[in-house]
Short mmCIF file of C-alpha atoms in Angstrom, two decimals:
data_model
loop_
_atom_site.label_atom_id
_atom_site.label_comp_id
_atom_site.label_asym_id
_atom_site.label_seq_id
_atom_site.Cartn_x
_atom_site.Cartn_y
_atom_site.Cartn_z
CA MET A 1 -50.93 310.28 67.74
CA GLY A 2 -47.60 311.75 66.74
CA THR A 3 -45.00 313.22 69.09
CA SER A 4 -41.86 315.07 68.07
CA ALA A 5 -38.66 313.43 69.33
CA SER A 6 -36.53 316.27 67.96
CA ALA A 7 -36.68 318.92 65.28
CA SER A 8 -35.85 316.32 62.61
CA THR A 9 -37.17 313.09 64.14
CA ARG A 10 -40.81 312.13 64.57
CA LEU A 11 -42.21 309.10 66.35
CA LEU A 12 -45.64 307.61 65.64
CA VAL A 13 -47.19 305.03 67.94
CA THR A 14 -50.47 303.58 66.72
CA SER A 15 -53.17 301.19 67.76
CA ALA A 16 -54.89 298.92 65.24
CA ALA A 17 -57.13 301.74 63.92
CA PRO A 18 -56.94 301.96 60.10
CA LEU A 19 -55.22 304.96 58.51
CA LYS A 20 -56.67 306.76 55.51
CA LEU A 21 -54.87 308.38 52.60
CA SER A 22 -55.17 311.74 54.41
CA ASN A 23 -52.51 310.50 56.83
CA TYR A 24 -49.94 310.36 54.03
CA LEU A 25 -48.27 313.58 55.20
CA THR A 26 -48.03 312.34 58.80
CA LEU A 27 -46.49 309.04 57.79
CA ARG A 28 -44.19 310.76 55.29
CA ALA A 29 -42.71 312.90 58.08
CA THR A 30 -42.43 310.12 60.66
CA SER A 31 -39.03 308.57 61.30
CA VAL A 32 -40.27 305.59 63.31
CA VAL A 33 -43.64 303.87 63.44
CA GLY A 34 -44.54 301.60 66.33
CA VAL A 35 -47.52 299.28 66.05
CA THR A 36 -47.98 297.76 69.51
CA ALA A 37 -51.34 296.01 69.33
CA VAL A 38 -51.73 293.06 71.73
CA ARG A 39 -54.32 291.37 69.53
CA ASP A 40 -54.71 292.02 65.84
CA GLY A 41 -55.31 290.55 62.42
CA MET A 42 -53.69 291.93 59.27
CA ASN A 43 -52.67 295.46 60.23
CA LEU A 44 -51.89 297.53 57.11
CA ILE A 45 -50.38 300.56 58.86
CA PRO A 46 -46.77 299.31 58.54
CA TYR A 47 -47.28 298.77 54.79
CA GLU A 48 -48.81 302.23 54.34
CA TYR A 49 -45.90 303.73 56.25
CA ILE A 50 -43.33 302.04 53.99
CA ILE A 51 -45.11 303.25 50.84
CA SER A 52 -45.43 306.76 52.29
CA ARG A 53 -41.72 306.93 53.14
CA GLN A 54 -40.86 305.75 49.63
CA GLY A 55 -42.93 308.64 48.33
CA ASN A 56 -45.02 309.21 45.22
CA GLU A 57 -43.52 311.63 42.69
CA LYS A 58 -46.83 312.98 41.33
CA LEU A 59 -48.44 313.36 44.76
CA ASP A 60 -45.33 315.01 46.18
CA ASN A 61 -45.34 317.54 43.32
CA VAL A 62 -49.00 318.40 44.00
CA LEU A 63 -48.33 318.79 47.73
CA GLY A 64 -45.12 320.72 47.10
CA LEU A 65 -42.93 318.21 48.97
CA GLU A 66 -39.26 317.79 48.31
CA PRO A 67 -38.22 314.21 47.44
CA SER A 68 -36.23 312.58 50.25
CA ASN A 69 -33.04 310.75 49.33
CA PRO A 70 -32.03 308.22 50.39
CA LYS A 71 -35.30 306.56 51.40
CA LYS A 72 -35.39 305.38 55.02
CA SER A 73 -37.95 303.90 57.40
CA MET A 74 -37.99 302.13 60.77
CA LEU A 75 -40.69 299.88 62.19
CA VAL A 76 -41.27 298.60 65.71
CA VAL A 77 -44.07 296.02 65.56
CA SER A 78 -45.87 293.78 67.98
CA GLU A 79 -45.13 290.08 67.49
CA PHE A 80 -48.89 289.49 67.77
CA ILE A 81 -49.96 291.32 64.61
CA GLY A 82 -50.53 289.46 61.35
CA CYS A 83 -47.99 291.34 59.25
CA SER A 84 -45.12 290.85 61.71
CA PRO A 85 -43.67 287.69 60.04
CA SER A 86 -43.55 289.38 56.64
CA LEU A 87 -41.51 292.39 57.84
CA SER A 88 -38.12 290.82 58.48
CA GLY A 89 -36.40 294.19 58.89
CA ALA A 90 -38.72 295.42 61.63
CA ILE A 91 -37.87 295.30 65.32
CA ARG A 92 -40.33 292.86 66.86
CA VAL A 93 -41.46 293.30 70.48
CA ASN A 94 -43.82 291.83 73.04
CA PRO A 95 -46.17 294.78 73.69
CA TRP A 96 -46.82 293.60 77.25
CA ASN A 97 -43.15 294.19 78.05
CA ILE A 98 -43.07 297.97 78.36
CA ASP A 99 -39.31 298.18 78.96
CA ALA A 100 -38.60 296.10 75.84
CA VAL A 101 -40.88 298.36 73.77
CA ALA A 102 -39.09 301.47 75.08
CA GLU A 103 -35.68 299.97 74.28
CA ALA A 104 -36.84 299.03 70.78
CA MET A 105 -38.09 302.59 70.17
CA GLU A 106 -34.77 304.05 71.28
CA SER A 107 -32.86 301.53 69.17
CA ALA A 108 -34.92 302.47 66.12
CA LEU A 109 -34.29 306.19 66.64
CA VAL A 110 -30.51 305.95 67.06
CA MET A 111 -29.88 303.27 64.43
CA ALA A 112 -27.29 304.07 61.76
CA GLU A 113 -28.72 305.79 58.69
CA GLN A 114 -27.32 303.18 56.30
CA GLU A 115 -28.99 300.40 58.31
CA LYS A 116 -32.32 302.25 58.14
CA GLN A 117 -31.91 302.57 54.39
CA LEU A 118 -31.20 298.85 53.92
CA ARG A 119 -34.22 297.86 56.02
CA HIS A 120 -36.45 300.22 54.09
CA GLU A 121 -35.26 298.82 50.74
CA LYS A 122 -36.00 295.28 51.90
CA HIS A 123 -39.48 296.21 53.09
CA TYR A 124 -40.37 298.28 50.03
CA LYS A 125 -39.34 295.46 47.70
CA TYR A 126 -41.66 293.10 49.55
CA VAL A 127 -44.64 295.47 49.85
CA SER A 128 -44.45 296.64 46.23
CA THR A 129 -44.40 293.09 44.83
CA HIS A 130 -46.93 291.53 47.23
CA ASP A 131 -49.93 293.69 46.45
CA VAL A 132 -53.66 292.87 46.44
CA ALA A 133 -53.45 291.38 42.94
CA TYR A 134 -50.62 289.09 44.05
CA TRP A 135 -52.51 287.76 47.06
CA ALA A 136 -55.73 287.30 45.08
CA ARG A 137 -53.85 285.41 42.35
CA SER A 138 -52.01 283.32 44.96
CA PHE A 139 -55.26 282.43 46.71
CA LEU A 140 -56.96 281.37 43.48
CA GLN A 141 -53.95 279.25 42.48
CA ASP A 142 -53.99 277.48 45.85
CA LEU A 143 -57.73 276.91 45.58
CA GLU A 144 -57.39 275.58 42.04
CA ARG A 145 -54.55 273.25 43.02
CA THR A 146 -56.48 271.94 46.03
CA CYS A 147 -59.61 271.23 44.00
CA LYS A 148 -57.77 269.80 40.98
CA ASP A 149 -58.14 266.15 41.97
CA HIS A 150 -61.17 266.64 44.20
CA MET A 151 -63.38 264.24 42.25
CA ARG A 152 -60.63 261.59 42.30
CA ARG A 153 -60.46 261.52 46.08
CA ARG A 154 -62.61 260.35 48.96
CA CYS A 155 -62.76 261.80 52.44
CA TRP A 156 -62.59 259.97 55.75
CA GLY A 157 -63.16 261.16 59.31
CA ILE A 158 -60.32 260.00 61.57
CA GLY A 159 -59.88 260.31 65.33
CA PHE A 160 -62.11 261.40 68.22
CA GLY A 161 -62.74 264.64 70.11
CA LEU A 162 -60.04 267.25 69.64
CA ARG A 163 -58.04 264.78 67.52
CA PHE A 164 -60.84 264.40 64.95
CA ARG A 165 -59.89 265.45 61.42
CA VAL A 166 -61.03 264.83 57.86
CA VAL A 167 -58.41 263.46 55.49
CA SER A 168 -58.56 263.23 51.71
CA LEU A 169 -57.34 259.95 50.21
CA ASP A 170 -56.78 258.89 46.63
CA LEU A 171 -59.39 256.53 45.19
CA ASN A 172 -56.59 254.05 44.38
CA PHE A 173 -55.52 253.90 48.03
CA ARG A 174 -56.79 250.54 49.22
CA LYS A 175 -56.20 247.73 51.67
CA LEU A 176 -53.53 245.23 50.63
CA ALA A 177 -55.14 241.84 50.08
CA MET A 178 -53.20 238.70 51.02
CA GLU A 179 -54.30 236.83 47.86
CA HIS A 180 -53.10 239.68 45.63
CA ILE A 181 -49.57 239.89 47.04
CA VAL A 182 -49.12 236.11 47.39
CA SER A 183 -50.11 235.68 43.73
CA ALA A 184 -47.55 238.35 42.72
CA TYR A 185 -44.88 236.73 44.92
CA LYS A 186 -45.37 233.34 43.24
CA ARG A 187 -45.05 234.60 39.67
CA THR A 188 -41.90 236.69 40.28
CA SER A 189 -38.30 235.55 40.58
CA THR A 190 -36.21 238.38 42.10
CA ARG A 191 -37.57 240.19 45.15
CA ALA A 192 -36.66 243.15 47.36
CA ILE A 193 -38.43 243.35 50.73
CA LEU A 194 -37.93 246.38 53.02
CA LEU A 195 -39.60 246.35 56.45
CA ASP A 196 -39.70 248.99 59.15
CA TYR A 197 -39.56 247.61 62.70
CA ASP A 198 -41.26 249.75 65.39
CA GLY A 199 -44.94 250.18 64.60
CA THR A 200 -44.69 247.72 61.70
CA LEU A 201 -43.35 244.34 62.82
CA MET A 202 -43.59 245.42 66.45
CA PRO A 203 -46.73 247.19 67.83
CA GLN A 204 -46.04 250.71 69.11
CA ASN A 205 -47.65 250.01 72.49
CA SER A 206 -45.62 246.86 73.14
CA ILE A 207 -43.57 247.02 76.35
CA ASP A 208 -40.98 244.43 75.27
CA LYS A 209 -39.57 245.72 71.99
CA LYS A 210 -37.48 242.62 71.19
CA PRO A 211 -38.69 240.54 68.22
CA SER A 212 -40.48 237.34 69.10
CA SER A 213 -39.19 233.93 68.03
CA LYS A 214 -42.10 233.80 65.59
CA THR A 215 -40.96 237.04 63.91
CA LEU A 216 -37.38 235.76 63.66
CA GLU A 217 -38.58 232.50 62.09
CA ILE A 218 -40.65 234.40 59.53
CA LEU A 219 -37.71 236.61 58.52
CA ASP A 220 -35.36 233.63 58.39
CA SER A 221 -37.78 231.79 56.07
CA LEU A 222 -37.89 234.76 53.69
CA CYS A 223 -34.08 235.06 53.73
CA ARG A 224 -33.53 231.39 52.91
CA ASP A 225 -34.82 231.99 49.39
CA LYS A 226 -31.70 233.09 47.48
CA ASN A 227 -33.91 235.21 45.18
CA ASN A 228 -34.99 237.40 48.10
CA MET A 229 -33.17 240.45 49.46
CA VAL A 230 -34.76 241.20 52.85
CA PHE A 231 -33.94 244.33 54.87
CA ILE A 232 -34.99 245.65 58.26
CA VAL A 233 -34.88 249.46 57.99
CA SER A 234 -35.09 251.02 61.44
CA ALA A 235 -34.28 254.14 63.42
CA ARG A 236 -32.83 251.98 66.20
CA THR A 237 -29.09 251.65 66.91
CA ARG A 238 -26.97 249.03 65.19
CA ALA A 239 -26.07 247.51 68.59
CA GLU A 240 -29.73 246.79 69.37
CA LEU A 241 -30.51 245.44 65.91
CA THR A 242 -27.35 243.30 65.84
CA GLU A 243 -28.30 241.69 69.15
CA TRP A 244 -31.97 241.17 68.30
CA PHE A 245 -31.50 239.72 64.80
CA SER A 246 -28.27 237.77 65.36
CA SER A 247 -30.01 234.50 64.46
CA CYS A 248 -30.90 235.72 60.94
CA GLU A 249 -27.71 235.13 58.96
CA LYS A 250 -28.83 236.53 55.60
CA LEU A 251 -30.97 239.41 56.86
CA GLY A 252 -29.91 242.91 55.77
CA ILE A 253 -30.08 245.64 58.41
CA ALA A 254 -30.14 249.43 58.06
CA ALA A 255 -29.73 251.18 61.43
CA GLU A 256 -30.32 254.82 62.43
CA HIS A 257 -32.45 255.54 59.35
CA GLY A 258 -29.89 253.92 57.07
CA TYR A 259 -26.74 255.73 58.21
CA PHE A 260 -25.31 252.29 59.08
CA LEU A 261 -25.90 249.45 56.64
CA ARG A 262 -24.97 245.81 56.13
CA THR A 263 -26.46 243.21 53.77
CA LYS A 264 -25.63 240.09 55.85
CA ARG A 265 -24.83 239.23 59.46
CA ASP A 266 -21.14 238.45 58.86
CA GLU A 267 -20.41 241.54 56.75
CA GLU A 268 -18.88 244.78 58.05
CA TRP A 269 -21.09 247.80 58.65
CA GLU A 270 -20.98 250.49 55.96
CA THR A 271 -22.07 254.11 56.20
CA CYS A 272 -24.25 255.90 53.69
CA MET A 273 -22.16 259.08 53.91
CA PRO A 274 -18.80 260.30 55.28
CA ALA A 275 -18.33 260.38 59.05
CA VAL A 276 -20.42 263.11 60.64
CA GLU A 277 -19.42 265.59 63.33
CA CYS A 278 -21.69 265.32 66.40
CA SER A 279 -20.64 268.47 68.28
CA TRP A 280 -24.26 269.67 67.86
CA LYS A 281 -25.23 267.20 70.61
CA GLN A 282 -23.73 269.57 73.19
CA ILE A 283 -26.38 272.11 72.12
CA ALA A 284 -29.31 269.70 71.79
CA ASP A 285 -28.71 267.71 74.98
CA PRO A 286 -29.47 270.43 77.58
CA VAL A 287 -32.57 271.49 75.62
CA MET A 288 -33.90 267.93 75.54
CA LYS A 289 -33.08 267.45 79.24
CA HIS A 290 -35.11 270.55 80.09
CA TYR A 291 -38.19 269.10 78.35
CA THR A 292 -37.56 265.65 79.85
CA ASP A 293 -37.57 267.14 83.37
CA ALA A 294 -40.84 268.95 82.60
CA THR A 295 -42.56 265.95 80.95
CA ASP A 296 -43.13 262.89 83.12
CA GLY A 297 -42.69 259.67 81.13
CA SER A 298 -40.38 261.13 78.48
CA VAL A 299 -36.83 259.89 77.85
CA ILE A 300 -33.80 260.79 75.72
CA GLU A 301 -32.19 258.24 73.41
CA ASP A 302 -28.61 259.18 72.57
CA LYS A 303 -27.53 257.28 69.47
CA GLU A 304 -24.24 257.28 67.57
CA THR A 305 -25.35 259.87 65.01
CA ALA A 306 -28.73 261.05 66.31
CA MET A 307 -30.67 262.10 69.41
CA VAL A 308 -34.30 261.27 70.07
CA TRP A 309 -36.74 262.69 72.62
CA CYS A 310 -39.43 260.04 73.15
CA TYR A 311 -42.71 260.76 74.97
CA GLU A 312 -44.43 257.43 74.31
CA ASP A 313 -45.11 256.87 78.05
CA ALA A 314 -46.10 260.47 78.80
CA ASP A 315 -49.62 261.92 78.87
CA PRO A 316 -50.57 261.96 75.15
CA ASP A 317 -51.96 265.51 75.02
CA PHE A 318 -49.29 267.12 77.20
CA GLY A 319 -46.54 265.13 75.45
CA SER A 320 -47.76 266.26 72.04
CA CYS A 321 -47.85 269.89 73.19
CA GLN A 322 -44.33 269.65 74.63
CA ALA A 323 -43.09 267.97 71.44
CA LYS A 324 -44.26 270.91 69.32
CA GLU A 325 -42.47 273.37 71.60
CA LEU A 326 -39.31 271.24 71.63
CA LEU A 327 -39.37 270.98 67.83
CA ASP A 328 -39.46 274.78 67.48
CA HIS A 329 -36.79 275.21 70.17
CA LEU A 330 -34.40 272.73 68.56
CA GLU A 331 -34.92 274.15 65.06
CA SER A 332 -34.00 277.56 66.45
CA VAL A 333 -30.83 276.60 68.37
CA LEU A 334 -29.61 274.15 65.68
CA ALA A 335 -30.34 276.40 62.68
CA ASN A 336 -26.64 276.64 61.76
CA GLU A 337 -25.81 272.97 62.37
CA PRO A 338 -25.73 270.25 59.62
CA VAL A 339 -28.74 268.43 61.07
CA THR A 340 -32.47 268.10 60.53
CA VAL A 341 -35.09 268.17 63.29
CA LYS A 342 -38.21 266.10 62.68
CA SER A 343 -41.20 264.85 64.63
CA GLY A 344 -42.46 261.29 64.33
CA GLN A 345 -44.64 258.79 66.17
CA ASN A 346 -44.32 260.04 69.79
CA ILE A 347 -40.78 261.35 69.15
CA VAL A 348 -38.77 264.41 68.20
CA GLU A 349 -35.52 263.45 66.47
CA VAL A 350 -32.33 265.25 65.49
CA LYS A 351 -30.23 263.49 62.85
CA PRO A 352 -27.56 264.41 60.24
CA GLN A 353 -28.73 266.10 57.06
CA GLY A 354 -29.12 263.80 54.09
CA VAL A 355 -29.78 260.65 56.12
CA SER A 356 -33.10 258.99 55.30
CA LYS A 357 -34.64 255.59 54.74
CA GLY A 358 -35.04 256.57 51.09
CA ILE A 359 -31.25 256.24 50.70
CA VAL A 360 -31.48 252.60 51.82
CA ALA A 361 -34.16 251.84 49.23
CA LYS A 362 -32.21 253.58 46.48
CA ARG A 363 -28.97 251.86 47.43
CA LEU A 364 -30.58 248.41 47.59
CA LEU A 365 -32.21 248.74 44.16
CA HIS A 366 -28.97 250.05 42.64
CA SER A 367 -26.95 247.20 44.21
CA MET A 368 -29.35 244.56 42.86
CA GLN A 369 -29.24 246.16 39.41
CA GLU A 370 -25.41 246.06 39.38
CA LYS A 371 -25.54 242.33 40.17
CA GLY A 372 -27.93 241.74 37.27
CA MET A 373 -30.79 241.08 39.69
CA SER A 374 -33.16 243.97 39.01
CA PRO A 375 -36.19 243.05 41.17
CA ASP A 376 -39.55 242.23 39.63
CA PHE A 377 -41.21 242.21 43.07
CA VAL A 378 -40.76 245.03 45.62
CA LEU A 379 -42.50 245.16 49.00
CA CYS A 380 -41.96 248.14 51.30
CA ILE A 381 -43.87 248.51 54.59
CA GLY A 382 -43.63 251.27 57.21
CA ASP A 383 -45.80 253.23 59.61
CA ASP A 384 -44.55 256.80 60.05
CA ARG A 385 -43.19 259.86 58.24
CA SER A 386 -39.64 258.55 57.98
CA ASP A 387 -40.94 255.64 55.89
CA GLU A 388 -42.50 258.01 53.37
CA ASP A 389 -38.98 258.55 51.95
CA MET A 390 -38.81 254.83 51.13
CA PHE A 391 -42.25 254.88 49.52
CA GLU A 392 -41.27 257.85 47.37
CA VAL A 393 -38.10 256.15 46.10
CA ILE A 394 -39.90 252.86 45.43
CA MET A 395 -42.79 254.45 43.56
CA SER A 396 -40.53 256.75 41.50
CA SER A 397 -38.34 253.78 40.47
CA VAL A 398 -41.18 251.82 38.84
CA ALA A 399 -40.23 252.84 35.30
CA ALA A 400 -36.49 253.16 36.07
CA PRO A 401 -33.73 250.69 35.06
CA SER A 402 -33.27 249.69 38.72
CA MET A 403 -36.45 247.62 38.44
CA ALA A 404 -37.48 244.95 35.97
CA PRO A 405 -40.12 245.94 33.40
CA SER A 406 -43.66 245.37 34.70
CA ALA A 407 -42.36 244.89 38.25
CA GLU A 408 -44.91 244.21 40.99
CA VAL A 409 -44.54 247.08 43.49
CA PHE A 410 -46.26 247.19 46.89
CA ALA A 411 -45.69 250.31 49.03
CA CYS A 412 -47.80 249.78 52.15
CA THR A 413 -48.37 252.04 55.16
CA VAL A 414 -49.81 251.08 58.55
CA GLY A 415 -53.22 252.65 59.14
CA ARG A 416 -55.57 254.46 56.82
CA LYS A 417 -54.00 257.89 56.44
CA PRO A 418 -52.56 260.21 53.73
CA SER A 419 -49.41 258.56 52.37
CA LYS A 420 -47.26 258.15 49.27
CA ALA A 421 -47.98 254.42 49.55
CA LYS A 422 -50.77 252.90 47.45
CA TYR A 423 -51.78 250.30 50.03
CA TYR A 424 -52.46 250.10 53.75
CA LEU A 425 -52.96 247.51 56.48
CA ASP A 426 -54.67 248.35 59.76
CA ASP A 427 -52.00 247.40 62.32
CA ALA A 428 -48.84 245.44 63.12
CA VAL A 429 -50.85 242.24 63.63
CA GLU A 430 -52.00 242.34 60.00
CA ILE A 431 -48.46 243.13 58.85
CA VAL A 432 -47.03 240.08 60.64
CA ARG A 433 -49.85 237.92 59.23
CA LEU A 434 -49.06 239.14 55.71
CA VAL A 435 -45.30 238.56 56.04
CA GLN A 436 -45.98 235.14 57.56
CA GLY A 437 -48.06 234.27 54.50
CA LEU A 438 -45.19 235.22 52.21
CA ALA A 439 -42.77 233.22 54.39
CA SER A 440 -44.97 230.13 54.01
CA VAL A 441 -44.96 230.51 50.24
CA ALA A 442 -41.15 231.01 50.31
CA GLU A 443 -40.71 227.77 52.27
CA GLN A 444 -42.82 225.89 49.74
CA MET A 445 -40.87 227.34 46.79
CA VAL A 446 -37.48 226.52 48.38
CA THR A 447 -38.44 222.87 48.98
CA LEU A 448 -39.66 222.37 45.39
#
């Protein structure tokens, strides 16, 4: 298994076969170890090699070995073995690419001694602290944390075929009843209402995305009550939202996840943070175009501060697979840019760091508090991951000064799924029906 590269350099190439303690001497004398398995689980050979190169003072004395200083080791590992991600100083290779493996071996042999020493120190620190006791303790902690609230949760089967999964939901997670929220609306005096648009007020599968006249009337009715602060919080551009909701004079709008914000139609747009540099688009654009060309039905939406790859009209399974690849690709090429890459409902989005719908919720509550109008009724409805930021802010503000004591808080998601919201409604039709009910009550209260 071992071949001598020179009088002072030894090279060991192994398969996945386990090594015993008797191989200590071989590993101790080996300058480079290559583990080139094409299919493997948790291969321990690289760990044993690192420990062997570090040496054991008592064992070395018994064997009559001279201690080696400084300690050095070099690893060439297959990207398919289980321990590859944990060895950040190793040279990773695709074992099917013979030329790449040969180049990696040569690179490992001729690498500077100081570099070998630094890589060994990094590996030894990891291996010596992540022992069997560590992993056993970590596993038990994870198991304990997972089972902690097991009796307080109920499980539901969701989806069909390959999309079937079991989700665990809190016992307090329940459907939002119309009577409950209408009753709360009537007995409160200052209200904050935050509504997502796509997938909430507008069904995801709708071809025409413009709000209907009925939706505009409902929103207008809610806005006419001077005690209501109503906001549409959307990922769409401010140009689209301005055009669509131009008839609602007192409606607040937060565009592009809240980067752009205005509280009324006639007010100027504000930004939630200083102007952002969008030079990263030159990197993201060709990557997205590559996936758009390969995925029929997908499109790119280039916004003022963000870019979105949408595969809503593509084949669901193929689109989902492509989205996962695109997400990894973008995270890799944009690692040094001030942006975040996230997946959502049939989209992959790149947006500036720090921009989220949670900022809109926080800013609205703070603004109302400054005006002496801390809300005693808060309704927040959304359907995807980006709305979870709003739910988190709303729920964490319950006991804060930004809300009135004993405030009625309704964080509601669309669909029965794990969420930070306490309530759910099944679809956009139920959402519109609920908001319409509140609008009817608002009309009655205004005319009194």
